[in-house]
PDB file of C-alpha atoms in Angstrom:
ATOM      1  CA  UNK P 823      -3.077 -59.660 343.892  1.00  0.00           C
ATOM      2  CA  UNK P 824      -0.695 -60.640 341.111  1.00  0.00           C
ATOM      3  CA  UNK P 825      -0.945 -59.407 337.533  1.00  0.00           C
ATOM      4  CA  UNK P 826      -1.903 -61.771 334.732  1.00  0.00           C
ATOM      5  CA  UNK P 827       1.419 -63.087 333.290  1.00  0.00           C
ATOM      6  CA  UNK P 828       0.096 -62.593 329.738  1.00  0.00           C
ATOM      7  CA  UNK P 829      -0.283 -58.852 330.234  1.00  0.00           C
ATOM      8  CA  UNK P 830       2.342 -56.600 328.735  1.00  0.00           C
ATOM      9  CA  UNK P 831       3.095 -53.314 330.441  1.00  0.00           C
ATOM     10  CA  UNK P 832       4.335 -50.536 328.174  1.00  0.00           C
ATOM     11  CA  UNK P 833       7.920 -49.516 328.739  1.00  0.00           C
ATOM     12  CA  UNK P 834       7.454 -45.795 328.208  1.00  0.00           C
ATOM     13  CA  UNK P 835       4.752 -43.173 327.756  1.00  0.00           C
ATOM     14  CA  UNK P 836       3.758 -42.359 324.191  1.00  0.00           C
ATOM     15  CA  UNK P 837       5.255 -39.144 322.883  1.00  0.00           C
ATOM     16  CA  UNK P 838       2.639 -38.397 320.229  1.00  0.00           C
ATOM     17  CA  UNK P 839      -1.076 -37.756 320.029  1.00  0.00           C
ATOM     18  CA  UNK P 840      -2.808 -40.696 318.346  1.00  0.00           C
ATOM     19  CA  UNK P 841      -5.029 -39.831 315.414  1.00  0.00           C
ATOM     20  CA  UNK P 842      -8.777 -40.075 316.068  1.00  0.00           C
ATOM     21  CA  UNK P 843     -10.725 -42.771 314.207  1.00  0.00           C
ATOM     22  CA  UNK P 844     -13.498 -41.001 312.317  1.00  0.00           C
ATOM     23  CA  UNK P 845     -13.561 -43.164 309.172  1.00  0.00           C
ATOM     24  CA  UNK P 846     -11.791 -46.213 307.759  1.00  0.00           C
ATOM     25  CA  UNK P 847      -9.419 -43.883 305.874  1.00  0.00           C
ATOM     26  CA  UNK P 848      -7.868 -43.037 309.276  1.00  0.00           C
ATOM     27  CA  UNK P 849      -6.589 -46.617 309.586  1.00  0.00           C
ATOM     28  CA  UNK P 850      -3.028 -47.073 308.361  1.00  0.00           C
ATOM     29  CA  UNK P 851      -0.413 -49.789 308.662  1.00  0.00           C
ATOM     30  CA  UNK P 852       1.383 -50.024 311.992  1.00  0.00           C
ATOM     31  CA  UNK P 853      -0.100 -46.780 313.298  1.00  0.00           C
ATOM     32  CA  UNK P 854      -2.244 -46.504 316.425  1.00  0.00           C
ATOM     33  CA  UNK P 855      -5.560 -44.733 316.108  1.00  0.00           C
ATOM     34  CA  UNK P 856      -7.698 -43.763 319.075  1.00  0.00           C
ATOM     35  CA  UNK P 857     -11.215 -45.199 318.966  1.00  0.00           C
ATOM     36  CA  UNK P 858     -12.983 -41.865 319.350  1.00  0.00           C
ATOM     37  CA  UNK P 859     -16.084 -42.075 321.544  1.00  0.00           C
ATOM     38  CA  UNK P 860     -14.961 -45.435 322.941  1.00  0.00           C
ATOM     39  CA  UNK P 861     -14.401 -44.405 326.521  1.00  0.00           C
ATOM     40  CA  UNK P 862     -15.185 -46.128 329.782  1.00  0.00           C
ATOM     41  CA  UNK P 863     -16.836 -45.379 333.079  1.00  0.00           C
ATOM     42  CA  UNK P 864     -14.486 -44.807 336.007  1.00  0.00           C
ATOM     43  CA  UNK P 865     -13.013 -48.095 337.304  1.00  0.00           C
ATOM     44  CA  UNK P 866     -15.128 -50.055 334.813  1.00  0.00           C
ATOM     45  CA  UNK P 867     -15.012 -51.858 331.480  1.00  0.00           C
ATOM     46  CA  UNK P 868     -18.486 -50.544 330.586  1.00  0.00           C
ATOM     47  CA  UNK P 869     -18.693 -48.110 327.687  1.00  0.00           C
ATOM     48  CA  UNK P 870     -19.395 -44.499 328.626  1.00  0.00           C
ATOM     49  CA  UNK P 871     -21.881 -43.738 325.839  1.00  0.00           C
ATOM     50  CA  UNK P 872     -22.526 -47.174 324.359  1.00  0.00           C
ATOM     51  CA  UNK P 873     -24.327 -46.026 321.190  1.00  0.00           C
ATOM     52  CA  UNK P 874     -21.506 -43.694 320.150  1.00  0.00           C
ATOM     53  CA  UNK P 875     -18.893 -46.307 321.083  1.00  0.00           C
ATOM     54  CA  UNK P 876     -20.573 -48.913 318.888  1.00  0.00           C
ATOM     55  CA  UNK P 877     -20.693 -46.486 315.950  1.00  0.00           C
ATOM     56  CA  UNK P 878     -16.936 -46.084 316.168  1.00  0.00           C
ATOM     57  CA  UNK P 879     -16.301 -49.805 316.601  1.00  0.00           C
ATOM     58  CA  UNK P 880     -18.458 -50.378 313.501  1.00  0.00           C
ATOM     59  CA  UNK P 881     -15.814 -48.535 311.463  1.00  0.00           C
ATOM     60  CA  UNK P 882     -13.269 -51.181 312.494  1.00  0.00           C
ATOM     61  CA  UNK P 883     -15.757 -53.977 311.717  1.00  0.00           C
ATOM     62  CA  UNK P 884     -16.430 -52.558 308.248  1.00  0.00           C
ATOM     63  CA  UNK P 885     -12.684 -52.227 307.598  1.00  0.00           C
ATOM     64  CA  UNK P 886     -12.005 -55.805 308.649  1.00  0.00           C
ATOM     65  CA  UNK P 887     -14.864 -57.108 306.522  1.00  0.00           C
ATOM     66  CA  UNK P 888     -13.575 -55.170 303.518  1.00  0.00           C
ATOM     67  CA  UNK P 889     -10.025 -56.473 304.144  1.00  0.00           C
ATOM     68  CA  UNK P 890     -10.592 -60.083 305.229  1.00  0.00           C
ATOM     69  CA  UNK P 891      -6.856 -60.728 305.630  1.00  0.00           C
ATOM     70  CA  UNK P 892      -6.346 -57.718 307.929  1.00  0.00           C
ATOM     71  CA  UNK P 893      -5.167 -58.217 311.507  1.00  0.00           C
ATOM     72  CA  UNK P 894      -5.257 -55.659 314.291  1.00  0.00           C
ATOM     73  CA  UNK P 895      -3.801 -55.006 317.716  1.00  0.00           C
ATOM     74  CA  UNK P 896      -6.033 -53.336 320.293  1.00  0.00           C
ATOM     75  CA  UNK P 897      -4.267 -51.253 322.950  1.00  0.00           C
ATOM     76  CA  UNK P 898      -6.102 -50.804 326.266  1.00  0.00           C
ATOM     77  CA  UNK P 899      -5.453 -47.906 328.647  1.00  0.00           C
ATOM     78  CA  UNK P 900      -6.570 -46.451 331.985  1.00  0.00           C
ATOM     79  CA  UNK P 901      -6.167 -43.159 333.757  1.00  0.00           C
ATOM     80  CA  UNK P 902      -3.596 -42.848 336.574  1.00  0.00           C
ATOM     81  CA  UNK P 903      -5.948 -43.437 339.502  1.00  0.00           C
ATOM     82  CA  UNK P 904      -5.595 -46.755 341.339  1.00  0.00           C
ATOM     83  CA  UNK P 905      -2.704 -49.167 341.681  1.00  0.00           C
ATOM     84  CA  UNK P 906      -0.532 -50.143 338.722  1.00  0.00           C
ATOM     85  CA  UNK P 907      -1.628 -53.802 338.933  1.00  0.00           C
ATOM     86  CA  UNK P 908      -5.326 -52.929 339.116  1.00  0.00           C
ATOM     87  CA  UNK P 909      -4.941 -50.508 336.201  1.00  0.00           C
ATOM     88  CA  UNK P 910      -3.217 -53.185 334.148  1.00  0.00           C
ATOM     89  CA  UNK P 911      -6.078 -55.602 334.835  1.00  0.00           C
ATOM     90  CA  UNK P 912      -8.663 -52.911 334.105  1.00  0.00           C
ATOM     91  CA  UNK P 913      -7.022 -52.001 330.803  1.00  0.00           C
ATOM     92  CA  UNK P 914      -7.157 -55.698 329.871  1.00  0.00           C
ATOM     93  CA  UNK P 915     -10.898 -55.807 330.659  1.00  0.00           C
ATOM     94  CA  UNK P 916     -11.471 -52.704 328.541  1.00  0.00           C
ATOM     95  CA  UNK P 917      -9.533 -53.974 325.559  1.00  0.00           C
ATOM     96  CA  UNK P 918     -11.344 -57.317 325.833  1.00  0.00           C
ATOM     97  CA  UNK P 919     -14.696 -55.477 325.874  1.00  0.00           C
ATOM     98  CA  UNK P 920     -13.847 -53.991 322.481  1.00  0.00           C
ATOM     99  CA  UNK P 921     -12.469 -57.317 321.217  1.00  0.00           C
ATOM    100  CA  UNK P 922     -15.631 -59.104 322.317  1.00  0.00           C
ATOM    101  CA  UNK P 923     -17.766 -56.510 320.533  1.00  0.00           C
ATOM    102  CA  UNK P 924     -15.808 -57.161 317.337  1.00  0.00           C
ATOM    103  CA  UNK P 925     -16.083 -60.937 317.718  1.00  0.00           C
ATOM    104  CA  UNK P 926     -19.822 -60.920 318.458  1.00  0.00           C
ATOM    105  CA  UNK P 927     -20.271 -58.945 315.247  1.00  0.00           C
ATOM    106  CA  UNK P 928     -18.485 -61.543 313.140  1.00  0.00           C
ATOM    107  CA  UNK P 929     -14.782 -60.709 313.229  1.00  0.00           C
ATOM    108  CA  UNK P 930     -12.590 -63.790 313.803  1.00  0.00           C
ATOM    109  CA  UNK P 931     -10.846 -63.590 317.188  1.00  0.00           C
ATOM    110  CA  UNK P 932      -7.636 -64.911 315.582  1.00  0.00           C
ATOM    111  CA  UNK P 933      -7.361 -61.639 313.681  1.00  0.00           C
ATOM    112  CA  UNK P 934      -7.291 -59.570 316.886  1.00  0.00           C
ATOM    113  CA  UNK P 935      -4.384 -59.312 319.307  1.00  0.00           C
ATOM    114  CA  UNK P 936      -4.363 -57.009 322.292  1.00  0.00           C
ATOM    115  CA  UNK P 937      -2.002 -55.294 324.682  1.00  0.00           C
ATOM    116  CA  UNK P 938      -3.001 -53.933 328.077  1.00  0.00           C
ATOM    117  CA  UNK P 939      -0.941 -50.865 328.981  1.00  0.00           C
ATOM    118  CA  UNK P 940      -2.596 -49.871 332.252  1.00  0.00           C
ATOM    119  CA  UNK P 941      -1.765 -46.263 333.118  1.00  0.00           C
ATOM    120  CA  UNK P 942       1.680 -46.254 331.479  1.00  0.00           C
ATOM    121  CA  UNK P 943       0.747 -44.341 328.324  1.00  0.00           C
ATOM    122  CA  UNK P 944      -1.336 -41.251 329.129  1.00  0.00           C
ATOM    123  CA  UNK P 945      -2.233 -38.977 326.234  1.00  0.00           C
ATOM    124  CA  UNK P 946       0.020 -35.972 325.750  1.00  0.00           C
ATOM    125  CA  UNK P 947      -1.054 -33.196 328.087  1.00  0.00           C
ATOM    126  CA  UNK P 948      -3.387 -35.530 329.989  1.00  0.00           C
ATOM    127  CA  UNK P 949      -0.995 -37.218 332.439  1.00  0.00           C
ATOM    128  CA  UNK P 950      -2.906 -36.008 335.509  1.00  0.00           C
ATOM    129  CA  UNK P 951      -5.683 -38.577 335.192  1.00  0.00           C
ATOM    130  CA  UNK P 952      -7.930 -37.199 332.459  1.00  0.00           C
ATOM    131  CA  UNK P 953     -10.918 -39.429 331.614  1.00  0.00           C
ATOM    132  CA  UNK P 954      -9.797 -39.475 327.949  1.00  0.00           C
ATOM    133  CA  UNK P 955      -6.992 -41.799 329.064  1.00  0.00           C
ATOM    134  CA  UNK P 956      -9.631 -44.506 329.687  1.00  0.00           C
ATOM    135  CA  UNK P 957      -9.469 -45.525 326.047  1.00  0.00           C
ATOM    136  CA  UNK P 958      -8.707 -48.211 323.474  1.00  0.00           C
ATOM    137  CA  UNK P 959      -6.604 -47.697 320.377  1.00  0.00           C
ATOM    138  CA  UNK P 960      -6.502 -49.856 317.259  1.00  0.00           C
ATOM    139  CA  UNK P 961      -3.453 -50.612 315.135  1.00  0.00           C
ATOM    140  CA  UNK P 962      -3.636 -52.350 311.756  1.00  0.00           C
ATOM    141  CA  UNK P 963      -0.777 -54.833 311.532  1.00  0.00           C
ATOM    142  CA  UNK P 964       0.973 -54.972 308.178  1.00  0.00           C
ATOM    143  CA  UNK P 965       3.922 -57.107 307.109  1.00  0.00           C
ATOM    144  CA  UNK P 966       3.476 -59.720 309.807  1.00  0.00           C
TER     145      UNK P 966
END
C-alpha cells in the first residue's frame, strides 16, 4: 500500500511540549497547541470521548468566527504502533475528522490546512506509544 502523495511526513520529532488548548487565549500566531480532550480510539479516527472533544473543538470554532480572516493548520498524529505508512494514513484520517467537524459547524474549508505526521512526532516523554500521541494540534497561521 502506497502513501497518499499529498501527505507530508515530519522530518524530526518535536522537542517541546505543546501548550494545551483550554481557551481561545491559548491560541497564538505560528504556535502549535494541542487540542486537549481530542484523542482517538486505537487504530481509529473516532473521537475517544466525543462530548469532551467537541467542547475543545468549539474553542477553535469560536476563535475562527471572532477572527473571520484567521487561517489554521491542523497537525495529525498517531502513536508508534503499526507501520509508518498506515500511521501516516491514520493521522490524515484523524486530522480530517477534526477538519470536517469544523466545516460542518460553519468554518470555511479554505481557511483550514492540514499536515499528517503519522508517528514521527511523539510528545516529549511519550515516545513509547502513549495514547496521548493519538492527537491533533492546531496552529494559527499569521503573516501568510
